GROMACS .gro file of C-alpha atoms in nm:
model
  342
    1ALA     CA    1   0.002   0.000   0.003
    2ALA     CA    2   0.269   0.239   0.084
    3ALA     CA    3   0.453   0.167  -0.253
    4LYS     CA    4   0.127   0.221  -0.417
    5ARG     CA    5   0.074   0.566  -0.271
    6LYS     CA    6   0.434   0.659  -0.366
    7HIS     CA    7   0.360   0.548  -0.706
    8ASP     CA    8   0.028   0.756  -0.724
    9GLY     CA    9   0.187   1.063  -0.557
   10ALA     CA   10   0.480   1.066  -0.813
   11ALA     CA   11   0.229   1.024  -1.103
   12ALA     CA   12   0.015   1.330  -0.961
   13ARG     CA   13   0.322   1.561  -0.973
   14PRO     CA   14   0.350   1.776  -1.278
   15LYS     CA   15   0.672   1.730  -1.488
   16LYS     CA   16   0.912   2.018  -1.500
   17ARG     CA   17   0.932   2.189  -1.836
   18ALA     CA   18   1.260   2.207  -1.995
   19LYS     CA   19   1.386   2.572  -2.042
   20GLN     CA   20   1.384   2.687  -2.407
   21ALA     CA   21   1.579   3.001  -2.534
   22PRO     CA   22   1.318   3.248  -2.667
   23SER     CA   23   1.352   3.323  -3.016
   24ALA     CA   24   1.448   3.673  -3.108
   25PRO     CA   25   1.151   3.764  -3.338
   26GLU     CA   26   0.892   3.640  -3.114
   27ALA     CA   27   1.049   3.813  -2.781
   28GLU     CA   28   1.040   4.163  -2.951
   29ALA     CA   29   0.706   4.313  -2.957
   30LYS     CA   30   0.595   4.539  -3.243
   31PRO     CA   31   0.576   4.901  -3.123
   32GLY     CA   32   0.242   4.956  -3.309
   33SER     CA   33   0.060   4.636  -3.197
   34ASP     CA   34   0.018   4.728  -2.821
   35GLU     CA   35  -0.242   5.015  -2.775
   36TYR     CA   36  -0.100   5.104  -2.419
   37SER     CA   37   0.268   5.102  -2.335
   38ILE     CA   38   0.398   5.136  -1.983
   39PRO     CA   39   0.631   5.444  -1.957
   40PRO     CA   40   0.974   5.405  -1.804
   41PRO     CA   41   1.041   5.516  -1.445
   42VAL     CA   42   1.104   5.885  -1.419
   43SER     CA   43   1.450   5.848  -1.209
   44GLN     CA   44   1.665   5.567  -1.321
   45GLY     CA   45   1.955   5.681  -1.115
   46LYS     CA   46   2.114   5.491  -0.826
   47TRP     CA   47   2.070   5.570  -0.459
   48LYS     CA   48   2.400   5.664  -0.340
   49ASN     CA   49   2.334   5.890  -0.043
   50LYS     CA   50   2.233   5.652   0.237
   51GLU     CA   51   2.136   5.913   0.492
   52ARG     CA   52   1.888   5.790   0.752
   53VAL     CA   53   1.756   5.993   1.023
   54LEU     CA   54   1.610   5.867   1.348
   55ILE     CA   55   1.331   6.069   1.494
   56PHE     CA   56   1.219   5.990   1.851
   57SER     CA   57   1.159   6.139   2.183
   58SER     CA   58   1.168   6.089   2.563
   59ARG     CA   59   0.884   6.007   2.781
   60GLY     CA   60   0.674   6.297   2.926
   61ILE     CA   61   0.613   6.485   2.592
   62ASN     CA   62   0.277   6.655   2.525
   63PHE     CA   63   0.043   6.626   2.234
   64ARG     CA   64   0.172   6.912   2.046
   65THR     CA   65   0.524   6.762   2.050
   66ARG     CA   66   0.399   6.436   1.938
   67HIS     CA   67   0.228   6.597   1.648
   68LEU     CA   68   0.524   6.784   1.553
   69MET     CA   69   0.730   6.475   1.552
   70GLN     CA   70   0.479   6.297   1.321
   71ASP     CA   71   0.477   6.584   1.092
   72LEU     CA   72   0.860   6.591   1.064
   73ARG     CA   73   0.833   6.214   1.002
   74MET     CA   74   0.590   6.260   0.730
   75LEU     CA   75   0.785   6.538   0.551
   76MET     CA   76   1.120   6.337   0.574
   77PRO     CA   77   1.084   6.007   0.384
   78HIS     CA   78   1.434   5.912   0.476
   79SER     CA   79   1.340   5.910   0.858
   80LYS     CA   80   1.285   5.626   1.086
   81ALA     CA   81   1.089   5.595   1.407
   82ASP     CA   82   1.163   5.433   1.749
   83THR     CA   83   0.994   5.386   2.074
   84LYS     CA   84   1.018   5.666   2.343
   85MET     CA   85   1.331   5.653   2.558
   86ASP     CA   86   1.311   5.642   2.934
   87ARG     CA   87   1.429   5.956   3.094
   88LYS     CA   88   1.643   5.772   3.355
   89ASP     CA   89   1.877   5.648   3.052
   90GLN     CA   90   2.170   5.854   2.961
   91LEU     CA   91   2.204   6.024   2.624
   92PHE     CA   92   2.493   5.829   2.511
   93VAL     CA   93   2.250   5.523   2.465
   94ILE     CA   94   2.095   5.705   2.169
   95ASN     CA   95   2.436   5.633   1.964
   96GLU     CA   96   2.366   5.267   2.022
   97VAL     CA   97   1.999   5.291   1.929
   98CYS     CA   98   2.102   5.466   1.589
   99GLU     CA   99   2.350   5.197   1.518
  100MET     CA  100   2.084   4.923   1.580
  101LYS     CA  101   1.834   5.120   1.347
  102ASN     CA  102   2.120   5.185   1.085
  103CYS     CA  103   2.085   5.546   1.119
  104ASN     CA  104   2.373   5.800   1.106
  105LYS     CA  105   2.149   6.120   1.197
  106CYS     CA  106   1.930   6.177   1.484
  107ILE     CA  107   1.661   6.418   1.593
  108PHE     CA  108   1.589   6.374   1.963
  109PHE     CA  109   1.296   6.551   2.147
  110GLU     CA  110   1.379   6.571   2.515
  111ALA     CA  111   1.102   6.694   2.746
  112LYS     CA  112   1.151   6.843   3.097
  113LYS     CA  113   0.898   6.936   3.363
  114LYS     CA  114   0.618   6.872   3.118
  115GLN     CA  115   0.649   7.205   2.978
  116ASP     CA  116   1.008   7.264   2.820
  117LEU     CA  117   1.099   7.092   2.505
  118TYR     CA  118   1.463   7.056   2.390
  119MET     CA  119   1.568   6.933   2.049
  120TRP     CA  120   1.908   6.750   1.981
  121LEU     CA  121   2.036   6.741   1.633
  122SER     CA  122   2.330   6.501   1.609
  123ASN     CA  123   2.559   6.336   1.365
  124THR     CA  124   2.599   5.988   1.514
  125PRO     CA  125   2.838   5.850   1.642
  126GLN     CA  126   3.130   6.080   1.579
  127GLY     CA  127   2.943   6.405   1.617
  128PRO     CA  128   2.894   6.704   1.636
  129SER     CA  129   2.565   6.768   1.797
  130ALA     CA  130   2.343   7.077   1.885
  131LYS     CA  131   2.111   7.125   2.157
  132PHE     CA  132   1.824   7.378   2.107
  133LEU     CA  133   1.528   7.503   2.298
  134VAL     CA  134   1.202   7.471   2.097
  135GLN     CA  135   0.955   7.763   2.126
  136ASN     CA  136   0.638   7.873   1.950
  137ILE     CA  137   0.544   7.532   1.815
  138HIS     CA  138   0.254   7.510   1.547
  139THR     CA  139   0.163   7.191   1.393
  140LEU     CA  140   0.005   7.084   1.054
  141ALA     CA  141  -0.332   7.018   1.214
  142GLU     CA  142  -0.333   7.334   1.417
  143LEU     CA  143  -0.241   7.585   1.164
  144LYS     CA  144  -0.484   7.475   0.894
  145MET     CA  145  -0.275   7.645   0.618
  146THR     CA  146  -0.395   7.658   0.270
  147GLY     CA  147  -0.071   7.503   0.120
  148ASN     CA  148  -0.025   7.155   0.030
  149CYS     CA  149   0.268   6.926  -0.106
  150LEU     CA  150   0.309   6.580  -0.235
  151ARG     CA  151   0.419   6.327   0.045
  152GLY     CA  152   0.765   6.220   0.001
  153SER     CA  153   0.860   6.483  -0.243
  154ARG     CA  154   1.229   6.641  -0.207
  155PRO     CA  155   1.241   6.989  -0.044
  156LEU     CA  156   1.461   7.285  -0.128
  157LEU     CA  157   1.657   7.431   0.156
  158SER     CA  158   1.673   7.802   0.188
  159PHE     CA  159   1.907   7.973   0.442
  160ASP     CA  160   1.952   8.313   0.570
  161ALA     CA  161   2.284   8.512   0.467
  162THR     CA  162   2.379   8.505   0.833
  163PHE     CA  163   2.463   8.139   0.814
  164ASP     CA  164   2.760   8.225   0.602
  165LYS     CA  165   2.902   8.490   0.830
  166GLU     CA  166   2.960   8.326   1.147
  167PRO     CA  167   3.152   7.986   1.190
  168HIS     CA  168   2.897   7.827   1.440
  169TYR     CA  169   2.598   7.913   1.211
  170ALA     CA  170   2.799   7.774   0.905
  171LEU     CA  171   2.840   7.441   1.130
  172LEU     CA  172   2.456   7.446   1.190
  173LYS     CA  173   2.383   7.498   0.823
  174GLU     CA  174   2.582   7.178   0.718
  175LEU     CA  175   2.417   6.988   0.992
  176PHE     CA  176   2.066   7.111   0.863
  177ILE     CA  177   2.146   7.016   0.515
  178GLN     CA  178   2.257   6.665   0.589
  179ILE     CA  179   1.947   6.599   0.825
  180PHE     CA  180   1.664   6.771   0.641
  181SER     CA  181   1.750   6.718   0.290
  182THR     CA  182   1.597   6.408   0.125
  183PRO     CA  183   1.861   6.199  -0.054
  184GLN     CA  184   1.840   6.192  -0.435
  185TYR     CA  185   1.682   5.861  -0.579
  186HIS     CA  186   1.567   5.747  -0.219
  187PRO     CA  187   1.328   5.459  -0.269
  188LYS     CA  188   1.052   5.631  -0.057
  189SER     CA  189   1.077   5.982  -0.215
  190GLN     CA  190   0.921   6.125  -0.513
  191PRO     CA  191   1.121   6.296  -0.793
  192PHE     CA  192   0.948   6.628  -0.753
  193VAL     CA  193   1.051   6.946  -0.574
  194ASP     CA  194   0.733   7.128  -0.469
  195HIS     CA  195   0.802   7.270  -0.124
  196VAL     CA  196   1.087   7.478   0.054
  197PHE     CA  197   1.236   7.455   0.402
  198THR     CA  198   1.351   7.802   0.519
  199PHE     CA  199   1.583   7.874   0.808
  200THR     CA  200   1.597   8.232   0.917
  201ILE     CA  201   1.798   8.402   1.195
  202THR     CA  202   1.603   8.666   1.381
  203ASP     CA  203   1.639   8.787   1.733
  204GLU     CA  204   1.920   8.530   1.795
  205ARG     CA  205   1.705   8.247   1.722
  206ILE     CA  206   1.650   8.014   1.413
  207TRP     CA  207   1.282   8.035   1.273
  208PHE     CA  208   1.175   7.705   1.072
  209ARG     CA  209   0.897   7.751   0.800
  210ASN     CA  210   0.768   7.514   0.526
  211TYR     CA  211   0.623   7.687   0.210
  212GLN     CA  212   0.467   7.542  -0.096
  213ILE     CA  213   0.586   7.630  -0.458
  214ILE     CA  214   0.283   7.739  -0.684
  215GLU     CA  215   0.380   7.681  -1.033
  216GLU     CA  216   0.170   7.951  -1.189
  217ASP     CA  217   0.338   8.266  -1.055
  218ALA     CA  218   0.620   8.102  -0.847
  219SER     CA  219   0.473   8.242  -0.510
  220LEU     CA  220   0.496   8.063  -0.179
  221VAL     CA  221   0.212   7.942   0.055
  222GLU     CA  222   0.294   7.827   0.397
  223ILE     CA  223   0.206   7.463   0.475
  224GLY     CA  224   0.345   7.413   0.822
  225PRO     CA  225   0.468   7.305   1.057
  226ARG     CA  226   0.646   7.595   1.215
  227PHE     CA  227   0.887   7.622   1.528
  228VAL     CA  228   1.164   7.846   1.670
  229LEU     CA  229   1.498   7.699   1.775
  230ASN     CA  230   1.703   7.877   2.055
  231LEU     CA  231   2.056   7.766   2.043
  232ILE     CA  232   2.192   7.652   2.366
  233LYS     CA  233   2.522   7.452   2.294
  234ILE     CA  234   2.719   7.274   2.030
  235PHE     CA  235   2.924   6.975   2.134
  236GLN     CA  236   3.214   6.817   1.951
  237GLY     CA  237   3.082   6.466   2.018
  238SER     CA  238   2.732   6.310   1.966
  239PHE     CA  239   2.516   6.399   2.274
  240GLY     CA  240   2.815   6.527   2.462
  241GLY     CA  241   3.188   6.600   2.456
  242PRO     CA  242   3.377   6.923   2.456
  243THR     CA  243   3.163   7.227   2.405
  244LEU     CA  244   3.239   7.399   2.087
  245TYR     CA  245   3.006   7.692   2.112
  246GLU     CA  246   2.786   7.833   2.400
  247ASN     CA  247   2.511   8.094   2.313
  248PRO     CA  248   2.576   8.385   2.545
  249HIS     CA  249   2.211   8.522   2.470
  250TYR     CA  250   2.043   8.204   2.581
  251GLN     CA  251   1.810   8.234   2.906
  252SER     CA  252   1.684   7.908   3.052
  253PRO     CA  253   1.299   7.871   3.107
  254ASN     CA  254   1.348   7.835   3.479
  255MET     CA  255   1.533   8.178   3.497
  256HIS     CA  256   1.271   8.329   3.273
  257ARG     CA  257   0.984   8.221   3.497
  258ARG     CA  258   1.188   8.318   3.803
  259LEU     CA  259   1.212   8.681   3.668
  260ILE     CA  260   0.846   8.685   3.593
  261ARG     CA  261   0.767   8.609   3.950
  262LEU     CA  262   1.024   8.847   4.084
  263SER     CA  263   0.872   9.118   3.880
  264VAL     CA  264   0.502   9.045   3.992
  265ALA     CA  265   0.630   9.030   4.358
  266ALA     CA  266   0.811   9.355   4.310
  267LYS     CA  267   0.493   9.527   4.199
  268PHE     CA  268   0.295   9.382   4.489
  269ARG     CA  269   0.552   9.509   4.725
  270GLU     CA  270   0.542   9.853   4.560
  271LYS     CA  271   0.160   9.862   4.610
  272GLN     CA  272   0.197   9.765   4.979
  273GLN     CA  273   0.454  10.030   5.041
  274VAL     CA  274   0.221  10.304   4.890
  275LYS     CA  275  -0.074  10.204   5.098
  276GLU     CA  276   0.149  10.212   5.413
  277VAL     CA  277   0.265  10.570   5.324
  278GLN     CA  278  -0.087  10.667   5.271
  279LYS     CA  279  -0.191  10.531   5.623
  280ILE     CA  280   0.109  10.706   5.790
  281LYS     CA  281   0.003  11.045   5.615
  282LYS     CA  282  -0.350  11.007   5.754
  283LYS     CA  283  -0.251  10.930   6.108
  284GLY     CA  284   0.013  11.189   6.119
  285SER     CA  285  -0.065  11.546   6.278
  286LYS     CA  286  -0.128  11.820   6.040
  287VAL     CA  287   0.126  12.094   5.995
  288LEU     CA  288   0.058  12.388   6.243
  289ILE     CA  289   0.096  12.743   6.141
  290GLU     CA  290   0.380  12.919   6.319
  291GLU     CA  291   0.273  13.118   6.625
  292ASP     CA  292   0.205  13.486   6.584
  293PRO     CA  293   0.372  13.710   6.860
  294THR     CA  294   0.118  13.965   6.824
  295GLU     CA  295  -0.166  13.734   6.942
  296VAL     CA  296  -0.043  13.767   7.292
  297VAL     CA  297  -0.172  14.122   7.316
  298PHE     CA  298  -0.529  14.028   7.308
  299GLU     CA  299  -0.495  13.754   7.575
  300THR     CA  300  -0.655  13.874   7.922
  301PRO     CA  301  -0.536  13.671   8.203
  302ALA     CA  302  -0.803  13.525   8.443
  303GLU     CA  303  -0.826  13.613   8.812
  304GLU     CA  304  -0.607  13.383   9.015
  305LYS     CA  305  -0.807  13.247   9.318
  306PRO     CA  306  -0.619  13.152   9.634
  307VAL     CA  307  -0.578  12.775   9.681
  308GLU     CA  308  -0.734  12.663  10.021
  309ILE     CA  309  -0.664  12.318  10.155
  310GLN     CA  310  -0.901  12.165  10.397
  311LEU     CA  311  -0.741  11.960  10.661
  312VAL     CA  312  -1.081  11.878  10.863
  313LYS     CA  313  -1.366  11.679  10.724
  314PRO     CA  314  -1.668  11.895  10.648
  315GLU     CA  315  -1.986  11.847  10.856
  316SER     CA  316  -2.266  11.642  10.713
  317LYS     CA  317  -2.574  11.820  10.618
  318PRO     CA  318  -2.899  11.748  10.822
  319ILE     CA  319  -3.160  11.549  10.650
  320VAL     CA  320  -3.473  11.765  10.590
  321LYS     CA  321  -3.801  11.565  10.606
  322ASP     CA  322  -4.096  11.636  10.378
  323LYS     CA  323  -4.312  11.876  10.560
  324LYS     CA  324  -4.624  11.807  10.344
  325LYS     CA  325  -4.634  11.439  10.429
  326PRO     CA  326  -4.789  11.459  10.784
  327ARG     CA  327  -5.048  11.688  10.643
  328LYS     CA  328  -5.156  11.430  10.384
  329ILE     CA  329  -5.180  11.151  10.648
  330GLN     CA  330  -5.415  11.395  10.859
  331ARG     CA  331  -5.638  11.451  10.560
  332LYS     CA  332  -5.675  11.082  10.498
  333LYS     CA  333  -5.774  11.020  10.848
  334GLN     CA  334  -6.038  11.299  10.851
  335LYS     CA  335  -6.197  11.158  10.534
  336LYS     CA  336  -6.219  10.819  10.692
  337LEU     CA  337  -6.394  10.955  11.007
  338PHE     CA  338  -6.660  11.148  10.785
  339ARG     CA  339  -6.730  10.828  10.602
  340ALA     CA  340  -6.779  10.648  10.913
  341GLU     CA  341  -7.024  10.895  11.056
  342ALA     CA  342  -7.228  10.910  10.744
   0.00000   0.00000   0.00000
């Protein structure tokens, strides 16, 4: 029975076809025979620039930071995501995470006190890296801008002229170019350029904007997101190392909040001091007019009476009885007698 099953199973299997070399006239299709021809791909180049950016955050971020992180992932097709990092871990662990994810650039959002947001831009694992304070965050869903762009398209990067004047801004410009620019011929990117990333320096801060390029008149319409980067430090290594530049105009959020509290307290103290001064003025005696020496002429001195001191206790006055009382009693008695006789 086993031999029979083997025989049947072998018979049921289809036989392999022998490979035949296709003939040249049959393989080539006539150009006019097909009504619809598939066009070749637009970009036939080779993907050489293997830049990959890891975008993730620490625990404790709010909803606005999470939406900003998702917007950056959507605008950068060469980015990768990862789970949130525990706040107890050291920042040097991020280099190992980037190595595991096969990423050589990193954007890390660090949240502190559930209200302050810091952004790290790093070239892992050699460096350099820069730490920024992120302010005035507005996401794509929040802004409701009229602009729109193709998902995965390659952006143009526009930089302010100040980036070429100072060395630390030149370093940041190169870091921004390597992180935010989409590599050419990337598998997830589209071969179109329809939006611009602008980096402008105003008030010692870097302002990030995203604009759409309109083909009709080459005008720009803002898409979003938008945020402001306040530079803190530039480090030689990745997430640490010697400090290459420190911003002298930077003021920490804790110091800013402390100055606000001190100003409010100073105003309150000033009001209290004004109230105390007003109370003292009300309680204080009025300013008297200086005495006129001519007023003494009209004063007439009173007669001075001699002072007598009594050494003996004065006699008590006799008690004077009411003289009319006995007469009233006699009248009452007479009335009773008259009544008895009647």
